[in-house]
PDB file of C-alpha atoms and ligand atoms in Angstrom:
ATOM      1  CA  UNK A   1      44.454 -18.243 -12.813  1.00 44.00           C
ATOM      2  CA  UNK A   2      45.129 -14.797 -14.151  1.00 46.00           C
ATOM      3  CA  UNK A   3      42.823 -15.187 -17.142  1.00 49.00           C
ATOM      4  CA  UNK A   4      40.135 -16.654 -14.857  1.00 51.00           C
ATOM      5  CA  UNK A   5      40.284 -13.501 -12.762  1.00 50.00           C
ATOM      6  CA  UNK A   6      39.945 -11.342 -15.834  1.00 52.00           C
ATOM      7  CA  UNK A   7      36.940 -13.337 -17.037  1.00 54.00           C
ATOM      8  CA  UNK A   8      35.294 -12.955 -13.682  1.00 55.00           C
ATOM      9  CA  UNK A   9      35.815  -9.201 -13.749  1.00 57.00           C
ATOM     10  CA  UNK A  10      34.264  -8.896 -17.185  1.00 62.00           C
ATOM     11  CA  UNK A  11      31.402 -11.201 -16.124  1.00 64.00           C
ATOM     12  CA  UNK A  12      30.539  -8.890 -13.233  1.00 65.00           C
ATOM     13  CA  UNK A  13      30.799  -5.719 -15.279  1.00 81.00           C
ATOM     14  CA  UNK A  14      28.537  -7.277 -17.939  1.00 84.00           C
ATOM     15  CA  UNK A  15      26.033  -8.020 -15.246  1.00 85.00           C
ATOM     16  CA  UNK A  16      26.270  -4.495 -13.899  1.00 88.00           C
ATOM     17  CA  UNK A  17      25.856  -3.118 -17.395  1.00 88.00           C
ATOM     18  CA  UNK A  18      22.748  -5.273 -17.856  1.00 90.00           C
ATOM     19  CA  UNK A  19      21.338  -3.932 -14.609  1.00 90.00           C
ATOM     20  CA  UNK A  20      21.920  -0.354 -15.670  1.00 90.00           C
ATOM     21  CA  UNK A  21      20.247  -0.971 -19.043  1.00 91.00           C
ATOM     22  CA  UNK A  22      17.315  -2.734 -17.387  1.00 92.00           C
ATOM     23  CA  UNK A  23      16.838   0.058 -14.860  1.00 94.00           C
ATOM     24  CA  UNK A  24      16.931   2.647 -17.632  1.00 95.00           C
ATOM     25  CA  UNK A  25      14.338   0.726 -19.674  1.00 96.00           C
ATOM     26  CA  UNK A  26      12.137   0.385 -16.627  1.00 97.00           C
ATOM     27  CA  UNK A  27      12.325   4.122 -16.021  1.00 98.00           C
ATOM     28  CA  UNK A  28      11.352   4.829 -19.652  1.00 98.00           C
ATOM     29  CA  UNK A  29       8.466   2.379 -19.354  1.00 98.00           C
ATOM     30  CA  UNK A  30       7.267   4.042 -16.169  1.00 98.00           C
ATOM     31  CA  UNK A  31       7.486   7.525 -17.729  1.00 98.00           C
ATOM     32  CA  UNK A  32       5.564   6.323 -20.796  1.00 98.00           C
ATOM     33  CA  UNK A  33       2.971   4.527 -18.710  1.00 98.00           C
ATOM     34  CA  UNK A  34       2.301   7.663 -16.655  1.00 98.00           C
ATOM     35  CA  UNK A  35       2.343  10.000 -19.671  1.00 98.00           C
ATOM     36  CA  UNK A  36      -0.115   7.765 -21.544  1.00 98.00           C
ATOM     37  CA  UNK A  37      -2.327   7.216 -18.499  1.00 98.00           C
ATOM     38  CA  UNK A  38      -1.796   3.457 -18.747  1.00 98.00           C
ATOM     39  CA  UNK A  39      -1.114   2.772 -15.093  1.00 98.00           C
ATOM     40  CA  UNK A  40      -3.670   0.309 -13.753  1.00 98.00           C
ATOM     41  CA  UNK A  41      -5.083   0.020 -10.293  1.00 98.00           C
ATOM     42  CA  UNK A  42      -6.096  -3.267  -8.666  1.00 98.00           C
ATOM     43  CA  UNK A  43      -8.250  -3.563  -5.567  1.00 98.00           C
ATOM     44  CA  UNK A  44      -7.846  -6.007  -2.704  1.00 98.00           C
ATOM     45  CA  UNK A  45     -10.884  -6.573  -0.445  1.00 98.00           C
ATOM     46  CA  UNK A  46     -10.668  -5.842   3.288  1.00 98.00           C
ATOM     47  CA  UNK A  47     -13.103  -7.952   5.247  1.00 98.00           C
ATOM     48  CA  UNK A  48     -14.612  -8.550   8.657  1.00 98.00           C
ATOM     49  CA  UNK A  49     -12.810 -11.756   9.684  1.00 98.00           C
ATOM     50  CA  UNK A  50     -15.814 -13.050  11.617  1.00 98.00           C
ATOM     51  CA  UNK A  51     -18.584 -12.467   9.091  1.00 97.00           C
ATOM     52  CA  UNK A  52     -16.750 -12.095   5.791  1.00 97.00           C
ATOM     53  CA  UNK A  53     -18.492  -8.776   5.198  1.00 97.00           C
ATOM     54  CA  UNK A  54     -16.686  -6.453   2.762  1.00 98.00           C
ATOM     55  CA  UNK A  55     -15.389  -3.393   4.645  1.00 98.00           C
ATOM     56  CA  UNK A  56     -13.128  -1.706   2.131  1.00 98.00           C
ATOM     57  CA  UNK A  57     -10.523  -2.109  -0.586  1.00 98.00           C
ATOM     58  CA  UNK A  58      -6.842  -1.297  -0.906  1.00 98.00           C
ATOM     59  CA  UNK A  59      -5.815   0.276  -4.217  1.00 99.00           C
ATOM     60  CA  UNK A  60      -2.558  -1.166  -5.595  1.00 98.00           C
ATOM     61  CA  UNK A  61      -0.687   0.138  -8.639  1.00 98.00           C
ATOM     62  CA  UNK A  62      -0.086  -2.240 -11.556  1.00 98.00           C
ATOM     63  CA  UNK A  63       2.063  -1.799 -14.662  1.00 98.00           C
ATOM     64  CA  UNK A  64       2.602  -3.929 -17.772  1.00 98.00           C
ATOM     65  CA  UNK A  65       5.588  -3.787 -20.115  1.00 96.00           C
ATOM     66  CA  UNK A  66       5.358  -3.565 -23.927  1.00 93.00           C
ATOM     67  CA  UNK A  67       5.054  -7.369 -24.085  1.00 96.00           C
ATOM     68  CA  UNK A  68       2.072  -7.286 -21.759  1.00 96.00           C
ATOM     69  CA  UNK A  69       3.944  -8.819 -18.819  1.00 97.00           C
ATOM     70  CA  UNK A  70       3.344  -7.453 -15.334  1.00 98.00           C
ATOM     71  CA  UNK A  71       6.179  -5.621 -13.630  1.00 98.00           C
ATOM     72  CA  UNK A  72       6.117  -6.054  -9.855  1.00 98.00           C
ATOM     73  CA  UNK A  73       5.404  -2.945  -7.740  1.00 98.00           C
ATOM     74  CA  UNK A  74       8.375  -4.103  -5.676  1.00 97.00           C
ATOM     75  CA  UNK A  75      10.438  -3.093  -8.725  1.00 97.00           C
ATOM     76  CA  UNK A  76       8.698  -0.011 -10.077  1.00 98.00           C
ATOM     77  CA  UNK A  77       7.622   1.639  -6.814  1.00 98.00           C
ATOM     78  CA  UNK A  78      11.202   1.972  -5.477  1.00 97.00           C
ATOM     79  CA  UNK A  79      12.268   3.251  -8.923  1.00 97.00           C
ATOM     80  CA  UNK A  80       9.403   5.761  -8.893  1.00 98.00           C
ATOM     81  CA  UNK A  81      10.572   6.884  -5.472  1.00 96.00           C
ATOM     82  CA  UNK A  82      14.190   7.303  -6.600  1.00 96.00           C
ATOM     83  CA  UNK A  83      13.238   9.280  -9.721  1.00 96.00           C
ATOM     84  CA  UNK A  84      10.546  11.427  -8.115  1.00 96.00           C
ATOM     85  CA  UNK A  85       7.916   9.925 -10.442  1.00 98.00           C
ATOM     86  CA  UNK A  86       6.139   8.615  -7.349  1.00 97.00           C
ATOM     87  CA  UNK A  87       4.345  11.953  -6.869  1.00 96.00           C
ATOM     88  CA  UNK A  88       2.675  11.717 -10.296  1.00 97.00           C
ATOM     89  CA  UNK A  89       2.112   7.967  -9.895  1.00 98.00           C
ATOM     90  CA  UNK A  90       0.497   8.515  -6.515  1.00 97.00           C
ATOM     91  CA  UNK A  91      -1.845  11.185  -7.853  1.00 97.00           C
ATOM     92  CA  UNK A  92      -2.923   8.956 -10.746  1.00 98.00           C
ATOM     93  CA  UNK A  93      -3.661   6.084  -8.357  1.00 98.00           C
ATOM     94  CA  UNK A  94      -5.547   8.430  -6.040  1.00 98.00           C
ATOM     95  CA  UNK A  95      -7.718   9.757  -8.878  1.00 98.00           C
ATOM     96  CA  UNK A  96      -8.454   6.313 -10.343  1.00 98.00           C
ATOM     97  CA  UNK A  97      -9.221   4.883  -6.915  1.00 98.00           C
ATOM     98  CA  UNK A  98     -11.640   7.700  -6.079  1.00 98.00           C
ATOM     99  CA  UNK A  99     -13.357   7.372  -9.464  1.00 98.00           C
ATOM    100  CA  UNK A 100     -13.694   3.641  -8.912  1.00 98.00           C
ATOM    101  CA  UNK A 101     -15.060   4.181  -5.410  1.00 98.00           C
ATOM    102  CA  UNK A 102     -17.643   6.496  -6.953  1.00 98.00           C
ATOM    103  CA  UNK A 103     -18.629   3.766  -9.412  1.00 97.00           C
ATOM    104  CA  UNK A 104     -19.191   1.309  -6.524  1.00 98.00           C
ATOM    105  CA  UNK A 105     -21.367   3.952  -4.905  1.00 97.00           C
ATOM    106  CA  UNK A 106     -23.334   4.282  -8.136  1.00 96.00           C
ATOM    107  CA  UNK A 107     -23.838   0.507  -8.087  1.00 96.00           C
ATOM    108  CA  UNK A 108     -25.326   0.939  -4.609  1.00 97.00           C
ATOM    109  CA  UNK A 109     -22.327   0.013  -2.443  1.00 97.00           C
ATOM    110  CA  UNK A 110     -20.470   2.257  -0.010  1.00 97.00           C
ATOM    111  CA  UNK A 111     -16.996   0.728  -0.037  1.00 98.00           C
ATOM    112  CA  UNK A 112     -14.181   2.848   1.411  1.00 98.00           C
ATOM    113  CA  UNK A 113     -10.986   2.812  -0.620  1.00 98.00           C
ATOM    114  CA  UNK A 114      -7.452   2.945   0.830  1.00 98.00           C
ATOM    115  CA  UNK A 115      -4.637   4.486  -1.168  1.00 98.00           C
ATOM    116  CA  UNK A 116      -0.917   4.110  -0.447  1.00 98.00           C
ATOM    117  CA  UNK A 117       0.867   7.419  -0.006  1.00 97.00           C
ATOM    118  CA  UNK A 118       4.643   7.518  -0.396  1.00 95.00           C
ATOM    119  CA  UNK A 119       6.930   9.548   1.836  1.00 93.00           C
ATOM    120  CA  UNK A 120       7.609  12.128  -0.898  1.00 92.00           C
ATOM    121  CA  UNK A 121       3.876  12.737  -1.329  1.00 93.00           C
ATOM    122  CA  UNK A 122       3.325  12.970   2.372  1.00 91.00           C
ATOM    123  CA  UNK A 123       6.089  15.571   2.597  1.00 88.00           C
ATOM    124  CA  UNK A 124       4.269  17.791   0.085  1.00 90.00           C
ATOM    125  CA  UNK A 125       2.186  20.420   1.911  1.00 87.00           C
ATOM    126  CA  UNK A 126      -0.149  20.640  -1.113  1.00 92.00           C
ATOM    127  CA  UNK A 127      -1.284  17.047  -0.712  1.00 94.00           C
ATOM    128  CA  UNK A 128      -4.227  17.755   1.574  1.00 94.00           C
ATOM    129  CA  UNK A 129      -5.621  20.484  -0.677  1.00 95.00           C
ATOM    130  CA  UNK A 130      -5.151  18.304  -3.781  1.00 96.00           C
ATOM    131  CA  UNK A 131      -7.108  15.507  -2.143  1.00 97.00           C
ATOM    132  CA  UNK A 132      -9.843  17.858  -0.979  1.00 97.00           C
ATOM    133  CA  UNK A 133     -10.141  19.265  -4.510  1.00 97.00           C
ATOM    134  CA  UNK A 134     -10.366  15.758  -5.949  1.00 97.00           C
ATOM    135  CA  UNK A 135     -13.089  14.728  -3.496  1.00 97.00           C
ATOM    136  CA  UNK A 136     -15.021  17.910  -4.250  1.00 97.00           C
ATOM    137  CA  UNK A 137     -14.664  17.412  -8.009  1.00 97.00           C
ATOM    138  CA  UNK A 138     -15.903  13.825  -7.854  1.00 97.00           C
ATOM    139  CA  UNK A 139     -18.388  14.569  -5.058  1.00 96.00           C
ATOM    140  CA  UNK A 140     -17.165  11.773  -2.853  1.00 96.00           C
ATOM    141  CA  UNK A 141     -17.483  11.809   0.894  1.00 96.00           C
ATOM    142  CA  UNK A 142     -14.140  12.084   2.718  1.00 97.00           C
ATOM    143  CA  UNK A 143     -15.221   9.138   4.892  1.00 97.00           C
ATOM    144  CA  UNK A 144     -14.811   6.874   1.862  1.00 98.00           C
ATOM    145  CA  UNK A 145     -11.100   7.623   1.537  1.00 98.00           C
ATOM    146  CA  UNK A 146      -8.318   6.251   3.677  1.00 98.00           C
ATOM    147  CA  UNK A 147      -4.621   6.948   3.229  1.00 98.00           C
ATOM    148  CA  UNK A 148      -2.016   4.310   4.076  1.00 98.00           C
ATOM    149  CA  UNK A 149       1.294   5.820   5.096  1.00 95.00           C
ATOM    150  CA  UNK A 150       4.270   3.770   6.233  1.00 92.00           C
ATOM    151  CA  UNK A 151       5.727   4.148   9.652  1.00 87.00           C
ATOM    152  CA  UNK A 152       9.061   5.241   8.183  1.00 86.00           C
ATOM    153  CA  UNK A 153       7.429   7.994   6.080  1.00 90.00           C
ATOM    154  CA  UNK A 154       5.686   9.320   9.193  1.00 90.00           C
ATOM    155  CA  UNK A 155       8.937   9.418  11.141  1.00 87.00           C
ATOM    156  CA  UNK A 156      10.890  11.451   8.550  1.00 88.00           C
ATOM    157  CA  UNK A 157       9.679  14.804   9.848  1.00 89.00           C
ATOM    158  CA  UNK A 158       7.627  14.407  12.970  1.00 88.00           C
ATOM    159  CA  UNK A 159       6.271  17.944  13.284  1.00 89.00           C
ATOM    160  CA  UNK A 160       5.297  18.063   9.596  1.00 91.00           C
ATOM    161  CA  UNK A 161       3.616  14.687  10.004  1.00 90.00           C
ATOM    162  CA  UNK A 162       1.614  15.912  12.977  1.00 91.00           C
ATOM    163  CA  UNK A 163       0.300  18.917  11.072  1.00 92.00           C
ATOM    164  CA  UNK A 164      -0.503  16.813   7.986  1.00 93.00           C
ATOM    165  CA  UNK A 165      -2.362  14.217  10.031  1.00 94.00           C
ATOM    166  CA  UNK A 166      -4.404  16.797  11.876  1.00 93.00           C
ATOM    167  CA  UNK A 167      -5.339  18.526   8.599  1.00 95.00           C
ATOM    168  CA  UNK A 168      -6.427  15.172   7.184  1.00 95.00           C
ATOM    169  CA  UNK A 169      -8.420  14.422  10.319  1.00 94.00           C
ATOM    170  CA  UNK A 170     -10.106  17.834  10.107  1.00 95.00           C
ATOM    171  CA  UNK A 171     -11.116  17.010   6.514  1.00 95.00           C
ATOM    172  CA  UNK A 172     -12.602  13.688   7.597  1.00 96.00           C
ATOM    173  CA  UNK A 173     -10.053  11.594   5.684  1.00 97.00           C
ATOM    174  CA  UNK A 174      -8.937   8.520   7.569  1.00 97.00           C
ATOM    175  CA  UNK A 175      -5.292   7.504   7.888  1.00 97.00           C
ATOM    176  CA  UNK A 176      -3.604   4.241   8.665  1.00 96.00           C
ATOM    177  CA  UNK A 177      -0.031   3.302   9.476  1.00 94.00           C
ATOM    178  CA  UNK A 178       1.042   0.680   6.972  1.00 94.00           C
ATOM    179  CA  UNK A 179       3.584  -2.058   7.695  1.00 90.00           C
ATOM    180  CA  UNK A 180       3.213  -1.314  11.381  1.00 89.00           C
ATOM    181  CA  UNK A 181       5.930  -2.889  13.507  1.00 82.00           C
ATOM    182  CA  UNK A 182       8.595  -2.922  10.806  1.00 83.00           C
ATOM    183  CA  UNK A 183       9.873   0.602  11.430  1.00 76.00           C
ATOM    184  CA  UNK A 184      11.214   2.446  14.415  1.00 69.00           C
ATOM    185  CA  UNK A 185       8.420   4.751  15.474  1.00 67.00           C
ATOM    186  CA  UNK A 186       8.554   5.471  19.136  1.00 69.00           C
ATOM    187  CA  UNK A 187       5.405   4.973  21.149  1.00 75.00           C
ATOM    188  CA  UNK A 188       5.517   8.539  22.417  1.00 77.00           C
ATOM    189  CA  UNK A 189       5.219   9.848  18.839  1.00 80.00           C
ATOM    190  CA  UNK A 190       2.542   7.376  17.991  1.00 83.00           C
ATOM    191  CA  UNK A 191       0.505   8.897  20.788  1.00 82.00           C
ATOM    192  CA  UNK A 192       0.862  12.351  19.205  1.00 84.00           C
ATOM    193  CA  UNK A 193       0.020  11.149  15.697  1.00 89.00           C
ATOM    194  CA  UNK A 194      -3.662  11.404  14.931  1.00 89.00           C
ATOM    195  CA  UNK A 195      -4.127   8.211  12.938  1.00 94.00           C
ATOM    196  CA  UNK A 196      -7.188   5.981  12.787  1.00 96.00           C
ATOM    197  CA  UNK A 197      -5.866   2.535  11.929  1.00 96.00           C
ATOM    198  CA  UNK A 198      -2.808   0.363  12.587  1.00 95.00           C
ATOM    199  CA  UNK A 199      -2.073  -2.149   9.876  1.00 95.00           C
ATOM    200  CA  UNK A 200      -0.193  -5.205  11.117  1.00 95.00           C
ATOM    201  CA  UNK A 201       2.495  -6.045   8.583  1.00 94.00           C
ATOM    202  CA  UNK A 202       2.155  -9.264   6.627  1.00 96.00           C
ATOM    203  CA  UNK A 203       5.601 -10.475   7.661  1.00 95.00           C
ATOM    204  CA  UNK A 204       4.314 -10.877  11.249  1.00 96.00           C
ATOM    205  CA  UNK A 205       0.979 -12.389  10.235  1.00 97.00           C
ATOM    206  CA  UNK A 206       2.657 -14.937   8.024  1.00 97.00           C
ATOM    207  CA  UNK A 207       5.057 -16.149  10.676  1.00 97.00           C
ATOM    208  CA  UNK A 208       3.102 -15.670  13.867  1.00 97.00           C
ATOM    209  CA  UNK A 209       2.157 -19.369  14.072  1.00 98.00           C
ATOM    210  CA  UNK A 210       5.722 -20.570  13.562  1.00 97.00           C
ATOM    211  CA  UNK A 211       7.779 -17.830  15.195  1.00 97.00           C
ATOM    212  CA  UNK A 212       7.219 -16.879  18.840  1.00 97.00           C
ATOM    213  CA  UNK A 213       8.773 -13.469  18.310  1.00 95.00           C
ATOM    214  CA  UNK A 214       6.354 -12.628  15.515  1.00 95.00           C
ATOM    215  CA  UNK A 215       3.438 -13.809  17.660  1.00 97.00           C
ATOM    216  CA  UNK A 216       4.566 -11.505  20.465  1.00 95.00           C
ATOM    217  CA  UNK A 217       4.737  -8.568  18.046  1.00 94.00           C
ATOM    218  CA  UNK A 218       1.219  -9.254  16.772  1.00 95.00           C
ATOM    219  CA  UNK A 219      -0.065  -9.422  20.353  1.00 96.00           C
ATOM    220  CA  UNK A 220       1.747  -6.226  21.278  1.00 93.00           C
ATOM    221  CA  UNK A 221       0.373  -4.318  18.270  1.00 93.00           C
ATOM    222  CA  UNK A 222      -3.157  -5.507  19.039  1.00 95.00           C
ATOM    223  CA  UNK A 223      -3.000  -4.451  22.672  1.00 93.00           C
ATOM    224  CA  UNK A 224      -1.410  -1.130  21.688  1.00 92.00           C
ATOM    225  CA  UNK A 225      -4.250  -0.435  19.248  1.00 93.00           C
ATOM    226  CA  UNK A 226      -6.836  -1.377  21.851  1.00 94.00           C
ATOM    227  CA  UNK A 227      -5.309   0.830  24.526  1.00 91.00           C
ATOM    228  CA  UNK A 228      -5.048   3.784  22.126  1.00 92.00           C
ATOM    229  CA  UNK A 229      -8.507   3.255  20.663  1.00 94.00           C
ATOM    230  CA  UNK A 230      -7.217   2.658  17.152  1.00 95.00           C
ATOM    231  CA  UNK A 231      -8.752   0.352  14.598  1.00 97.00           C
ATOM    232  CA  UNK A 232      -6.743  -2.647  13.507  1.00 97.00           C
ATOM    233  CA  UNK A 233      -6.282  -4.521  10.280  1.00 98.00           C
ATOM    234  CA  UNK A 234      -4.023  -7.481   9.532  1.00 98.00           C
ATOM    235  CA  UNK A 235      -2.615  -7.978   6.038  1.00 97.00           C
ATOM    236  CA  UNK A 236      -1.214 -11.033   4.308  1.00 98.00           C
ATOM    237  CA  UNK A 237      -3.662 -13.581   5.767  1.00 98.00           C
ATOM    238  CA  UNK A 238      -3.137 -16.732   3.723  1.00 98.00           C
ATOM    239  CA  UNK A 239      -4.798 -19.496   5.733  1.00 98.00           C
ATOM    240  CA  UNK A 240      -7.634 -20.289   8.145  1.00 98.00           C
ATOM    241  CA  UNK A 241      -5.259 -20.865  11.059  1.00 98.00           C
ATOM    242  CA  UNK A 242      -3.905 -17.321  10.774  1.00 98.00           C
ATOM    243  CA  UNK A 243      -7.426 -15.930  10.480  1.00 98.00           C
ATOM    244  CA  UNK A 244      -8.663 -17.849  13.521  1.00 98.00           C
ATOM    245  CA  UNK A 245      -5.694 -16.774  15.625  1.00 98.00           C
ATOM    246  CA  UNK A 246      -6.169 -13.118  14.717  1.00 98.00           C
ATOM    247  CA  UNK A 247      -9.837 -13.270  15.700  1.00 98.00           C
ATOM    248  CA  UNK A 248      -8.880 -14.962  18.971  1.00 98.00           C
ATOM    249  CA  UNK A 249      -6.339 -12.219  19.699  1.00 98.00           C
ATOM    250  CA  UNK A 250      -8.879  -9.486  19.009  1.00 97.00           C
ATOM    251  CA  UNK A 251      -8.106  -8.390  15.461  1.00 98.00           C
ATOM    252  CA  UNK A 252     -11.338  -8.484  13.484  1.00 97.00           C
ATOM    253  CA  UNK A 253     -10.454  -6.944  10.135  1.00 98.00           C
ATOM    254  CA  UNK A 254      -8.067  -8.324   7.533  1.00 98.00           C
ATOM    255  CA  UNK A 255      -7.034  -8.844   3.950  1.00 98.00           C
ATOM    256  CA  UNK A 256      -5.041 -11.547   2.221  1.00 98.00           C
ATOM    257  CA  UNK A 257      -4.933 -14.245  -0.420  1.00 98.00           C
ATOM    258  CA  UNK A 258      -7.171 -16.438   1.801  1.00 98.00           C
ATOM    259  CA  UNK A 259     -10.044 -14.127   0.840  1.00 98.00           C
ATOM    260  CA  UNK A 260      -8.916 -12.608  -2.423  1.00 98.00           C
ATOM    261  CA  UNK A 261      -5.894 -11.466  -4.362  1.00 98.00           C
ATOM    262  CA  UNK A 262      -5.964  -7.856  -5.597  1.00 98.00           C
ATOM    263  CA  UNK A 263      -8.543  -7.709  -8.426  1.00 98.00           C
ATOM    264  CA  UNK A 264      -8.771  -5.622 -11.582  1.00 98.00           C
ATOM    265  CA  UNK A 265     -11.336  -2.823 -11.432  1.00 98.00           C
ATOM    266  CA  UNK A 266     -13.763  -4.910 -13.523  1.00 98.00           C
ATOM    267  CA  UNK A 267     -13.339  -8.015 -11.372  1.00 98.00           C
ATOM    268  CA  UNK A 268     -13.669  -6.019  -8.168  1.00 98.00           C
ATOM    269  CA  UNK A 269     -17.001  -4.611  -9.379  1.00 98.00           C
ATOM    270  CA  UNK A 270     -18.231  -8.161  -9.868  1.00 97.00           C
ATOM    271  CA  UNK A 271     -16.926  -9.034  -6.394  1.00 96.00           C
ATOM    272  CA  UNK A 272     -18.724  -6.049  -4.839  1.00 95.00           C
ATOM    273  CA  UNK A 273     -22.025  -6.953  -6.459  1.00 93.00           C
ATOM    274  CA  UNK A 274     -22.055 -10.619  -5.564  1.00 86.00           C
TER     275      UNK A 274
HETATM  276  P1  C2E B   1       1.717  -2.880   0.742  1.00 65.60           P
HETATM  277  O1  C2E B   1       1.142  -1.505   0.762  1.00 65.60           O
HETATM  278  O2  C2E B   1       2.151  -3.456   2.050  1.00 65.60           O
HETATM  279  O3  C2E B   1       0.627  -3.772   0.028  1.00 65.60           O
HETATM  280  C1  C2E B   1       0.365  -5.110   0.342  1.00 65.60           C
HETATM  281  C2  C2E B   1       1.078  -6.040  -0.613  1.00 65.60           C
HETATM  282  O4  C2E B   1       0.865  -7.381  -0.166  1.00 65.60           O
HETATM  283  C3  C2E B   1       0.547  -6.008  -2.039  1.00 65.60           C
HETATM  284  O5  C2E B   1       1.642  -6.298  -2.897  1.00 65.60           O
HETATM  285  C4  C2E B   1      -0.444  -7.167  -2.049  1.00 65.60           C
HETATM  286  O6  C2E B   1      -0.694  -7.684  -3.337  1.00 65.60           O
HETATM  287  C5  C2E B   1       0.302  -8.145  -1.189  1.00 65.60           C
HETATM  288  N1  C2E B   1      -0.573  -9.140  -0.545  1.00 65.60           N
HETATM  289  C6  C2E B   1      -1.867  -9.021  -0.211  1.00 65.60           C
HETATM  290  N2  C2E B   1      -2.316 -10.152   0.387  1.00 65.60           N
HETATM  291  C7  C2E B   1      -1.264 -10.989   0.451  1.00 65.60           C
HETATM  292  C8  C2E B   1      -1.084 -12.310   0.969  1.00 65.60           C
HETATM  293  O7  C2E B   1      -1.992 -12.941   1.501  1.00 65.60           O
HETATM  294  N3  C2E B   1       0.165 -12.854   0.852  1.00 65.60           N
HETATM  295  C9  C2E B   1       1.196 -12.180   0.271  1.00 65.60           C
HETATM  296  N4  C2E B   1       2.372 -12.790   0.193  1.00 65.60           N
HETATM  297  N5  C2E B   1       1.067 -10.936  -0.215  1.00 65.60           N
HETATM  298  C10 C2E B   1      -0.146 -10.346  -0.130  1.00 65.60           C
HETATM  299  P2  C2E B   1       1.909  -5.469  -4.225  1.00 65.60           P
HETATM  300  O8  C2E B   1       0.618  -5.092  -4.871  1.00 65.60           O
HETATM  301  O9  C2E B   1       2.926  -6.230  -5.007  1.00 65.60           O
HETATM  302  O10 C2E B   1       2.561  -4.132  -3.690  1.00 65.60           O
HETATM  303  C11 C2E B   1       3.790  -4.149  -3.029  1.00 65.60           C
HETATM  304  C12 C2E B   1       4.070  -2.818  -2.383  1.00 65.60           C
HETATM  305  O11 C2E B   1       4.228  -1.803  -3.383  1.00 65.60           O
HETATM  306  C13 C2E B   1       2.935  -2.319  -1.496  1.00 65.60           C
HETATM  307  O12 C2E B   1       3.006  -2.947  -0.242  1.00 65.60           O
HETATM  308  C14 C2E B   1       3.269  -0.847  -1.446  1.00 65.60           C
HETATM  309  O13 C2E B   1       4.294  -0.598  -0.526  1.00 65.60           O
HETATM  310  C15 C2E B   1       3.776  -0.595  -2.853  1.00 65.60           C
HETATM  311  N6  C2E B   1       2.689  -0.040  -3.670  1.00 65.60           N
HETATM  312  C16 C2E B   1       1.788  -0.678  -4.461  1.00 65.60           C
HETATM  313  N7  C2E B   1       0.965   0.229  -5.052  1.00 65.60           N
HETATM  314  C17 C2E B   1       1.345   1.454  -4.611  1.00 65.60           C
HETATM  315  C18 C2E B   1       0.881   2.800  -4.840  1.00 65.60           C
HETATM  316  O14 C2E B   1      -0.089   3.080  -5.549  1.00 65.60           O
HETATM  317  N8  C2E B   1       1.576   3.801  -4.190  1.00 65.60           N
HETATM  318  C19 C2E B   1       2.631   3.545  -3.375  1.00 65.60           C
HETATM  319  N9  C2E B   1       3.242   4.579  -2.770  1.00 65.60           N
HETATM  320  N10 C2E B   1       3.078   2.300  -3.115  1.00 65.60           N
HETATM  321  C20 C2E B   1       2.439   1.275  -3.724  1.00 65.60           C
HETATM  322 CA1   CA B   2      -0.555  -0.643   1.899  1.00 65.60          CA
HETATM  323 CA1   CA B   3       1.699  -3.272   4.138  1.00 65.60          CA
HETATM  324 CA1   CA B   4      10.441 -13.851  11.876  1.00 65.60          CA
END
């Protein structure tokens, strides 16, 4: 029994050691990817649920390892946040997304692009000026850019958030609250936040037809958006039944695998033109 216990201890410490090595390698990969400008951006269509018309695209960061395998954003985004690399990552995604949006415009299509902004970026008072400079440099209209900020990032520093959101509004840049319903934002703050869009989190969309509680949350978010005159979008729509229910409840914009997975820049151009 004693030797078993010892084996178990060494098994766990081996595993921990492996995790530490893996995390370190991932951090090196991320640093290299950013330094060599090898981060990729994929684009997922946002559509009118009733007509299928393309209304926009969400930019999503993608990274490959040395073997060419994809590393999930669910792994490298949290690591980027912990190491502070998220600020550089976010700026690279923002620049690529705006350049891509410009290329759609040059093909004859006005497709707004949405970029995810992490809490650390949103806390940086220079963000608004950096974005304005980028738009001016590329000569893109502010109306073509939307920023997706999570509820929890907005709640970190409420007065800072208010000033950031009003500066963005004054510049004509649209903002949406991502993963809405998963955080703890109080309704009274929501009223003071000048945002344009509420994005219903995919966890609710995916379970609303099987879980009464999730259905109630979707209904509540929709009626909240309607009463506050905010636009709505649902993410993670995977089947017709979910789409039909959202339309019935009054949510007319969405994205999800039912319509398209996130596409490479080249594939999204083809999608736009078809
Ligand atoms: P998110 O912002 O909530 O993005 C939506 C995620 O849902 C994406 O995962 C997308 O591929 C996935 N998705 C879209 N439709 C469906 C569907 O029908 N079913 C399911 N199961 N999933 C769907 P992805 O690309 O793996 O990104 C995961 C998260 O990583 C994002 O969640 C976001 O929080 C973060 N992320 C990705 N790119 C960036 C970035 O450039 N900056 C920041 N700050 N975060 C990013
Ligand atoms: Ca998002
Ligand atoms: Ca989301
Ligand atoms: Ca549930």
